[in-house]
mmCIF file of N, CA and C in Angstrom:
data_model
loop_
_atom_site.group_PDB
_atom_site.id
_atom_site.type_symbol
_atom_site.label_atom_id
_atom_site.label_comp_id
_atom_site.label_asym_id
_atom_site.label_seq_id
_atom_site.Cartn_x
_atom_site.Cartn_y
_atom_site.Cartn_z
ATOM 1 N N UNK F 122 151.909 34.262 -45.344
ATOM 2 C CA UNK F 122 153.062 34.827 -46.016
ATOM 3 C C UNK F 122 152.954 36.346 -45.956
ATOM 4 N N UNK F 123 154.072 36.656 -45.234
ATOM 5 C CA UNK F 123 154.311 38.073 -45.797
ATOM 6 C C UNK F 123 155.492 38.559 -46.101
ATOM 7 N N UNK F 124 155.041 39.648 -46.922
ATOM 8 C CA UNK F 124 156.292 39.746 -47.952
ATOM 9 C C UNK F 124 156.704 41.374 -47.873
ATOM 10 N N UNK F 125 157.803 41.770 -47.873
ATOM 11 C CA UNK F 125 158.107 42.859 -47.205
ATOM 12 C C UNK F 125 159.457 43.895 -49.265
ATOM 13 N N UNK F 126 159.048 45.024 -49.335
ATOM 14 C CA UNK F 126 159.474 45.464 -50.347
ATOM 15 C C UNK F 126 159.538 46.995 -50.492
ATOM 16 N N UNK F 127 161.114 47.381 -51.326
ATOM 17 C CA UNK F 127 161.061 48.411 -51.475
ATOM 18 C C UNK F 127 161.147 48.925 -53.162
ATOM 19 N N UNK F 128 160.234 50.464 -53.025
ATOM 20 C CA UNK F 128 159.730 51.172 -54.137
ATOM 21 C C UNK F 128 160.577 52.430 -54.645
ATOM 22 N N UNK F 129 160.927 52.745 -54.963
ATOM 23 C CA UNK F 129 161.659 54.021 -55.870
ATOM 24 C C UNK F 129 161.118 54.462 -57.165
ATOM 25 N N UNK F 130 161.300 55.678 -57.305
ATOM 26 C CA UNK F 130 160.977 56.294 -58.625
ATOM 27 C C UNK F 130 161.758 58.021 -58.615
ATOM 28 N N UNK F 131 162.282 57.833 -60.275
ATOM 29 C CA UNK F 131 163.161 59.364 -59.975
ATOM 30 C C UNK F 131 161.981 60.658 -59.789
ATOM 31 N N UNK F 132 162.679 61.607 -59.021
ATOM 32 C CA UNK F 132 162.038 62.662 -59.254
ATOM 33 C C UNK F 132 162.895 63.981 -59.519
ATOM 34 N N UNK F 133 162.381 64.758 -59.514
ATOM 35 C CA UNK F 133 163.235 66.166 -60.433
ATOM 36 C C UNK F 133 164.439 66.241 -58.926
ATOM 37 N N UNK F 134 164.035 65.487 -57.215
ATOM 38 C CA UNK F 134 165.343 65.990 -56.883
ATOM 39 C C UNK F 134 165.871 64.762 -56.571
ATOM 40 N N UNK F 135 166.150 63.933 -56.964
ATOM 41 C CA UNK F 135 166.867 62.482 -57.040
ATOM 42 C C UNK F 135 166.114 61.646 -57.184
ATOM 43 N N UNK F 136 166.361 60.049 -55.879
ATOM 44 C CA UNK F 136 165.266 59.340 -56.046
ATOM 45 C C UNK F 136 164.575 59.447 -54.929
ATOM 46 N N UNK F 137 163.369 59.142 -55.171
ATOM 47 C CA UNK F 137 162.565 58.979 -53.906
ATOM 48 C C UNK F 137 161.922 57.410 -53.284
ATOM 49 N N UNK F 138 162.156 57.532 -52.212
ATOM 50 C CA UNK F 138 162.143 55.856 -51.767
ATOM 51 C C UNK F 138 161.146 55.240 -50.982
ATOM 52 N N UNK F 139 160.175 54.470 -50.765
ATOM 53 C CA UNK F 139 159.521 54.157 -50.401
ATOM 54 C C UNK F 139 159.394 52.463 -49.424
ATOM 55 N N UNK F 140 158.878 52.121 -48.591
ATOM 56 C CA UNK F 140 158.598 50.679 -48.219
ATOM 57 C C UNK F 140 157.165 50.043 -48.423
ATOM 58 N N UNK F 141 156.999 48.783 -48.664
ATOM 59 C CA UNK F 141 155.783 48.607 -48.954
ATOM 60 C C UNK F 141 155.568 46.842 -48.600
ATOM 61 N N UNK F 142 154.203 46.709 -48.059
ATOM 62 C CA UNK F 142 154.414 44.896 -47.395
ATOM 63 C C UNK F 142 152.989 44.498 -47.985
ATOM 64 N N UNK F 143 153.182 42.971 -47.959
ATOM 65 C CA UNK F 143 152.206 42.448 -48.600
ATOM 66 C C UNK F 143 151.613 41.460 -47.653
ATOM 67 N N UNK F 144 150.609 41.577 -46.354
ATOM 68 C CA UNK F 144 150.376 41.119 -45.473
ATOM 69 C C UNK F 144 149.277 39.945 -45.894
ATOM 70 N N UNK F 145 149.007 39.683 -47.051
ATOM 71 C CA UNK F 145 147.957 38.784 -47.771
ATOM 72 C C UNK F 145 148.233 38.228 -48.932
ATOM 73 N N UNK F 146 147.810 37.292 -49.166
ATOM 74 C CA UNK F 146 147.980 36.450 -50.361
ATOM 75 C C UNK F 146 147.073 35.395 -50.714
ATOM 76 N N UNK F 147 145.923 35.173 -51.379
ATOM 77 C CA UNK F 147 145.163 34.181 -51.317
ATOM 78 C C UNK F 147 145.167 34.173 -52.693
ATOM 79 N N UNK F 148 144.948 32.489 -52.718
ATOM 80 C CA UNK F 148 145.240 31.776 -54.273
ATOM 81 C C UNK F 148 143.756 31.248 -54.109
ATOM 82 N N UNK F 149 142.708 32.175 -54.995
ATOM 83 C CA UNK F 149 141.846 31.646 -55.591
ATOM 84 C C UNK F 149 141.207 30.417 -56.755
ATOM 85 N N UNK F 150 142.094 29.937 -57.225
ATOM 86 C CA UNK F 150 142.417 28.529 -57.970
ATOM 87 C C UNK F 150 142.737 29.402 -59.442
ATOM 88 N N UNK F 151 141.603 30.570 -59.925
ATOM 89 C CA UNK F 151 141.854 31.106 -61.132
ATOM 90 C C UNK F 151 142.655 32.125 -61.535
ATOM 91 N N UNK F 152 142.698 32.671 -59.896
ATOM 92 C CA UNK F 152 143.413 34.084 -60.066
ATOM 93 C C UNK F 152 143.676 33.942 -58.443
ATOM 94 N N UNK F 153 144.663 35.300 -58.042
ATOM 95 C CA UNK F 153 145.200 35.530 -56.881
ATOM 96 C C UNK F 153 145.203 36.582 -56.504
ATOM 97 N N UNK F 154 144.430 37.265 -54.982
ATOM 98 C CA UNK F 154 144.147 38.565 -54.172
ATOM 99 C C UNK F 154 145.194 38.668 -53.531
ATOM 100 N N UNK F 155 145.509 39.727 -53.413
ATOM 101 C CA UNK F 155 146.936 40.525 -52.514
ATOM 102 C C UNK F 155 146.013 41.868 -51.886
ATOM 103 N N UNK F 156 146.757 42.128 -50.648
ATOM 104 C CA UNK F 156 146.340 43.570 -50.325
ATOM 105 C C UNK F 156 148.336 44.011 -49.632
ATOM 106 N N UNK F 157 147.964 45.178 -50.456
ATOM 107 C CA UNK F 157 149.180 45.907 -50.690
ATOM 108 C C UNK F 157 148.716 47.123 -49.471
ATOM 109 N N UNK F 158 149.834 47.237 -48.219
ATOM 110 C CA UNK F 158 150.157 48.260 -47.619
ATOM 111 C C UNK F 158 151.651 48.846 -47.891
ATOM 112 N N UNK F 159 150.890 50.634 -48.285
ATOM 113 C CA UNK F 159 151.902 51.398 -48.474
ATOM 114 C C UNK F 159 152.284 52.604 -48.365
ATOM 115 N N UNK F 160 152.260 53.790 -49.345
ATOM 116 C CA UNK F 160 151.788 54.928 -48.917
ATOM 117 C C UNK F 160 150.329 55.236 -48.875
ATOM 118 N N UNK F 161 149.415 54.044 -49.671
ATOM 119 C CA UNK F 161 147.874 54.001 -49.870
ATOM 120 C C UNK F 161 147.462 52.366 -49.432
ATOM 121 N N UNK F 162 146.287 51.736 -49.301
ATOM 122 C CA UNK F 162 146.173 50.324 -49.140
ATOM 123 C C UNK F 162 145.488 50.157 -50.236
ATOM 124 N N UNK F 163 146.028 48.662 -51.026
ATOM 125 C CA UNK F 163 145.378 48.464 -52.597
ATOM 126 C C UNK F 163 144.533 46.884 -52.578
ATOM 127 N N UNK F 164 143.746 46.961 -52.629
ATOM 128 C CA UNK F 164 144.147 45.572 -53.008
ATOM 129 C C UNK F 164 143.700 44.955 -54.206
ATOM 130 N N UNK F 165 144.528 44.283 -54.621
ATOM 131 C CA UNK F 165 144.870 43.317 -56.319
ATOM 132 C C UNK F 165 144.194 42.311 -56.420
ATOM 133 N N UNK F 166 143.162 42.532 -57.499
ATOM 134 C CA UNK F 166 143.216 40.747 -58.441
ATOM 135 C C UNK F 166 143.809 40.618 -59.255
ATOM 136 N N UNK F 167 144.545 39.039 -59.686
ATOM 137 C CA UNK F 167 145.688 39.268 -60.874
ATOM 138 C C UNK F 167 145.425 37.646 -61.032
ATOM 139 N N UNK F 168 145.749 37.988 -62.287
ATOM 140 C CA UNK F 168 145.916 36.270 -62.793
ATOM 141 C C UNK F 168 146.444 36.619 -64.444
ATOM 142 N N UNK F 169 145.693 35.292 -64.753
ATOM 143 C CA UNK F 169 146.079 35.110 -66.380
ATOM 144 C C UNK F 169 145.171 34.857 -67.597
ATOM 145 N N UNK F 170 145.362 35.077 -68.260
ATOM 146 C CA UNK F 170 143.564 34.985 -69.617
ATOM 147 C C UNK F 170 144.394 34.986 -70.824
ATOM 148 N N UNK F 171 143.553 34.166 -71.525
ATOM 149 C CA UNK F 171 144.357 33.522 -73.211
ATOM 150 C C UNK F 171 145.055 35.100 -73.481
ATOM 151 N N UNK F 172 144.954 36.086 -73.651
ATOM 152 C CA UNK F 172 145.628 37.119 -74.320
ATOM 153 C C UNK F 172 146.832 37.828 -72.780
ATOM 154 N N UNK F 173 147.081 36.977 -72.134
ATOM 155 C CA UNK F 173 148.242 37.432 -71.065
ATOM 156 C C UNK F 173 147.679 37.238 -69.460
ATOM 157 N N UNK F 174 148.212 38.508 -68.511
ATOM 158 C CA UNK F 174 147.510 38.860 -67.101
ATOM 159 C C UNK F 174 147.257 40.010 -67.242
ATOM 160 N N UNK F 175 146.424 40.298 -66.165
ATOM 161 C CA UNK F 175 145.927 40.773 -65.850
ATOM 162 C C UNK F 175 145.810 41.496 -64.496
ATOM 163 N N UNK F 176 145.656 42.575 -64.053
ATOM 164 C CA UNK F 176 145.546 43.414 -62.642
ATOM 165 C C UNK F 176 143.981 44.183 -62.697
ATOM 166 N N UNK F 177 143.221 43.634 -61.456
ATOM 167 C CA UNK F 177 142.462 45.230 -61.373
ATOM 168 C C UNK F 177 142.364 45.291 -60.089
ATOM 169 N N UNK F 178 142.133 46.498 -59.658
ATOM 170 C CA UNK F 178 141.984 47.256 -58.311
ATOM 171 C C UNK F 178 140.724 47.680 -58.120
ATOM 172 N N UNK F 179 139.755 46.631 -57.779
ATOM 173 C CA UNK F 179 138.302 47.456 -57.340
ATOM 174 C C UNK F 179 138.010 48.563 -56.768
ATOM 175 N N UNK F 180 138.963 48.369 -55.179
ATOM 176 C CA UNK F 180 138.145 49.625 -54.720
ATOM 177 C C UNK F 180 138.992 51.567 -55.544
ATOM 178 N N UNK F 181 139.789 50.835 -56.709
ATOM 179 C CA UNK F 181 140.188 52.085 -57.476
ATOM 180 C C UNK F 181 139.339 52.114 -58.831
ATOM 181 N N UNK F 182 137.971 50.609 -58.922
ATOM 182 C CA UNK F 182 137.457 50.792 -60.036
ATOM 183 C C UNK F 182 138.606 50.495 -61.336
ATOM 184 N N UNK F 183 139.043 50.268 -61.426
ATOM 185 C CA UNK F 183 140.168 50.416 -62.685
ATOM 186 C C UNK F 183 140.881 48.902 -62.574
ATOM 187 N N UNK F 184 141.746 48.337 -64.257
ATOM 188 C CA UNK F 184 142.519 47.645 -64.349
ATOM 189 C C UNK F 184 143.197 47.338 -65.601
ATOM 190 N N UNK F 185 144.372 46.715 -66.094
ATOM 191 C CA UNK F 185 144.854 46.664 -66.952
ATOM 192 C C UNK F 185 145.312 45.265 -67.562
ATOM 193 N N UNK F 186 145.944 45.252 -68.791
ATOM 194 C CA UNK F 186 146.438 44.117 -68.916
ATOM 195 C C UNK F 186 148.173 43.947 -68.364
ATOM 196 N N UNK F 187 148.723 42.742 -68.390
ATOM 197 C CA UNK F 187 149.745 43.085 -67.968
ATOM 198 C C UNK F 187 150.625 42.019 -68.302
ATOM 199 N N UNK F 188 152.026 41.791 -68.749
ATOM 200 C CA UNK F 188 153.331 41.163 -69.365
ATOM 201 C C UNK F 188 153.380 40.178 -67.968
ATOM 202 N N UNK F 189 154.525 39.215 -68.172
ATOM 203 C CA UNK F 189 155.171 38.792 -67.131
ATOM 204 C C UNK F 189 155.017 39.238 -65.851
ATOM 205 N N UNK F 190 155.034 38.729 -64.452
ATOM 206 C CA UNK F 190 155.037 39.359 -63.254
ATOM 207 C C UNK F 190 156.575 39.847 -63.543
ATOM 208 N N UNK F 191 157.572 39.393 -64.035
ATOM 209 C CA UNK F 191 158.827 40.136 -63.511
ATOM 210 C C UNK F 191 159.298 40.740 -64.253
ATOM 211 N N UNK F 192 157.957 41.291 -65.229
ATOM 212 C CA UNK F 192 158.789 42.831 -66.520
ATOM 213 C C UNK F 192 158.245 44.109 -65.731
ATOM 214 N N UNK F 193 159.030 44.342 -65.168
ATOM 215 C CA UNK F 193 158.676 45.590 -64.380
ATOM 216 C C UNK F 193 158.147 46.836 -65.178
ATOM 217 N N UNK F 194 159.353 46.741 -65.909
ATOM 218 C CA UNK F 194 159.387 47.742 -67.079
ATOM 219 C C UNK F 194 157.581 47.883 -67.634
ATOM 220 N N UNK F 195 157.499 47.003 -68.328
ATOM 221 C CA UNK F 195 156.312 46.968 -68.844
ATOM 222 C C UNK F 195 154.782 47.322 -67.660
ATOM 223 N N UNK F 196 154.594 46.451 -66.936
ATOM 224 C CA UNK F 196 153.864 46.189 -65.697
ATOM 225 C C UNK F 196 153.709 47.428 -65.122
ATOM 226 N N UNK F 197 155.030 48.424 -65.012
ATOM 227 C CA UNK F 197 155.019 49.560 -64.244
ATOM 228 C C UNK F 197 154.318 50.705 -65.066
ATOM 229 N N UNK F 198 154.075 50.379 -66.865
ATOM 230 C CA UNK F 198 153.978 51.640 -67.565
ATOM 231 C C UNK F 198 152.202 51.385 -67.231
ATOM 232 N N UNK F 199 152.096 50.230 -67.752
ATOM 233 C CA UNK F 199 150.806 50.136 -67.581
ATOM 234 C C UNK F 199 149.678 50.242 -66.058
ATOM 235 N N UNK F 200 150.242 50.102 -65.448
ATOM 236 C CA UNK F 200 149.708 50.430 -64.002
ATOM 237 C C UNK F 200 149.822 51.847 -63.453
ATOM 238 N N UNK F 201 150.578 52.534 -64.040
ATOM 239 C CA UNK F 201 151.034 53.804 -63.741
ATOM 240 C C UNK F 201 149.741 54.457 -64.778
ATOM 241 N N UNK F 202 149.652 54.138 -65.806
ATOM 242 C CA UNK F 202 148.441 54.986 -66.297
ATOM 243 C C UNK F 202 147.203 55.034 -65.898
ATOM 244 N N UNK F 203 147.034 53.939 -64.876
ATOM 245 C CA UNK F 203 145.389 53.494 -64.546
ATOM 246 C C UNK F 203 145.752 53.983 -63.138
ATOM 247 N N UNK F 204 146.271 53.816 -62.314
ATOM 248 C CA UNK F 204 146.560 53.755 -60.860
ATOM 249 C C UNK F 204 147.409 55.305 -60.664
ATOM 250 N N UNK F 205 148.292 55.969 -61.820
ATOM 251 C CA UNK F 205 149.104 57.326 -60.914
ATOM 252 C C UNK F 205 150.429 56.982 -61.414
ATOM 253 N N UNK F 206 151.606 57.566 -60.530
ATOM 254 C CA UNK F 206 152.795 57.085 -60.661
ATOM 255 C C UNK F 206 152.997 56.393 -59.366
ATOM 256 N N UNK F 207 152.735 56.671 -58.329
ATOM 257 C CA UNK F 207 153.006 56.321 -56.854
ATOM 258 C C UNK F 207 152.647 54.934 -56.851
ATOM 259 N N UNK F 208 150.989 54.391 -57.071
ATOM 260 C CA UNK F 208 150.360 53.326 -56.871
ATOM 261 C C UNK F 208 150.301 52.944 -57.933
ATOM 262 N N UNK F 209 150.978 53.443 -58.726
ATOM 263 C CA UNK F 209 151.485 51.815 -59.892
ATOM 264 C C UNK F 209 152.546 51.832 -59.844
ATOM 265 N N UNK F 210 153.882 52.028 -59.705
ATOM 266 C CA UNK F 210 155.100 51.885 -59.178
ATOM 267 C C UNK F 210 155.187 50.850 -58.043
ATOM 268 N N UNK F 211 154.036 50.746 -56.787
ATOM 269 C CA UNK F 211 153.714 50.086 -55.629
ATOM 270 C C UNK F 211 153.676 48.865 -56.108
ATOM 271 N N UNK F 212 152.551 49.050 -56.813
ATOM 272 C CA UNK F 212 151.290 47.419 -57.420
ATOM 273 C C UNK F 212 153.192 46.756 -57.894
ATOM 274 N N UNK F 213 153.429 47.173 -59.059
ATOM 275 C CA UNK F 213 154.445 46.665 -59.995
ATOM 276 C C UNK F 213 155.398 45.661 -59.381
ATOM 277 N N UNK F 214 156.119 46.513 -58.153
ATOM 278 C CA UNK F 214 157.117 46.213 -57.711
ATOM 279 C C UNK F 214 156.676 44.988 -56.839
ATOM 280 N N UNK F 215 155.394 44.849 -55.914
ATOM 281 C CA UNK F 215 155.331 43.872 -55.410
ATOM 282 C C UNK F 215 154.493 42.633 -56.039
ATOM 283 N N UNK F 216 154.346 42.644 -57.627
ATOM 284 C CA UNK F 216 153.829 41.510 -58.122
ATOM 285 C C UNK F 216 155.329 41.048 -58.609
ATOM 286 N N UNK F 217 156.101 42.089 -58.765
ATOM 287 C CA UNK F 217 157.439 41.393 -59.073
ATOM 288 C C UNK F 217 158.371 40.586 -58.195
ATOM 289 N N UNK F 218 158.029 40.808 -57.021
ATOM 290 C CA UNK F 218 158.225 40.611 -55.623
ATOM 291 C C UNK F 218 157.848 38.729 -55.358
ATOM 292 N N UNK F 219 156.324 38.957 -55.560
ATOM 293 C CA UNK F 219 155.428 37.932 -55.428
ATOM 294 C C UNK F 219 155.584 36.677 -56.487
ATOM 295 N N UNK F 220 156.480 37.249 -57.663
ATOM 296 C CA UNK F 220 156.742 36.109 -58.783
ATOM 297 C C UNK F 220 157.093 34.733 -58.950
ATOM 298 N N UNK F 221 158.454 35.358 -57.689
ATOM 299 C CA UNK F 221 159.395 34.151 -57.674
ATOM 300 C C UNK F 221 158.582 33.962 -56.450
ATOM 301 N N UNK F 222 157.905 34.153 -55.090
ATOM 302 C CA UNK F 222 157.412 33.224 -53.751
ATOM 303 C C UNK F 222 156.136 32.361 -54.536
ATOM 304 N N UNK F 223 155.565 32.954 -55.995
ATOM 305 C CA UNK F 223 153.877 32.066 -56.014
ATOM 306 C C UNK F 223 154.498 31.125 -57.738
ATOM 307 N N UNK F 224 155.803 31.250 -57.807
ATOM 308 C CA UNK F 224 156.502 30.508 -59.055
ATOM 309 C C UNK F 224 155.522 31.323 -60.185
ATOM 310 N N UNK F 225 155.563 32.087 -60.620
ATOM 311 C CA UNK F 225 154.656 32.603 -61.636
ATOM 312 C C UNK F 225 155.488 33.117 -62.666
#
């Protein structure tokens, strides 16, 4: 599966737009790896644990908790504080992406 997506975020001179693909997807039984190509390469563990999901990004060291795959809103604030604005805007958009192809 690959999954192909686009990123935006305002900036002081409109919006700025981005593309971003998800050339991986493996369903570990507990949780699920993605590697995100974009303006950076990421790649995601994500799943779910009695108090919600979850994201972390090893080779960024860092991770968060996280709402629904398809509350962007939410998903995006929290990834944006651990990851930047760029590469959590990225992560966000393509777990939102990935929601409806892994039924989550």
């Amino acid at each position: 599966m690959q999954l192909s997506f686009e990123c935006q975020m305002k900036t002081d001179d409109g919006i700025e737009r981005w593309n971003g693909i998800i050339p991986r997807v493996v369903n570990h039984g507990s949780h699920f790896e993605i590697g995100i190509e974009s303006r950076s390469g990421i790649t995601v563990v994500f799943g779910k644990t009695s108090n919600g999901g979850f994201a972390c990004m090893p080779d960024y060291n860092t991770g968060c908790h996280l709402s629904n795959l398809k509350d962007k809103f939410w998903n995006t604030e929290k990834l944006t504080a651990v990851l930047g604005e760029v590469d959590g805007i990225t992560v966000a958009q393509a777990l939102y992406v990935l929601a409806d192809k892994l039924n989550l």
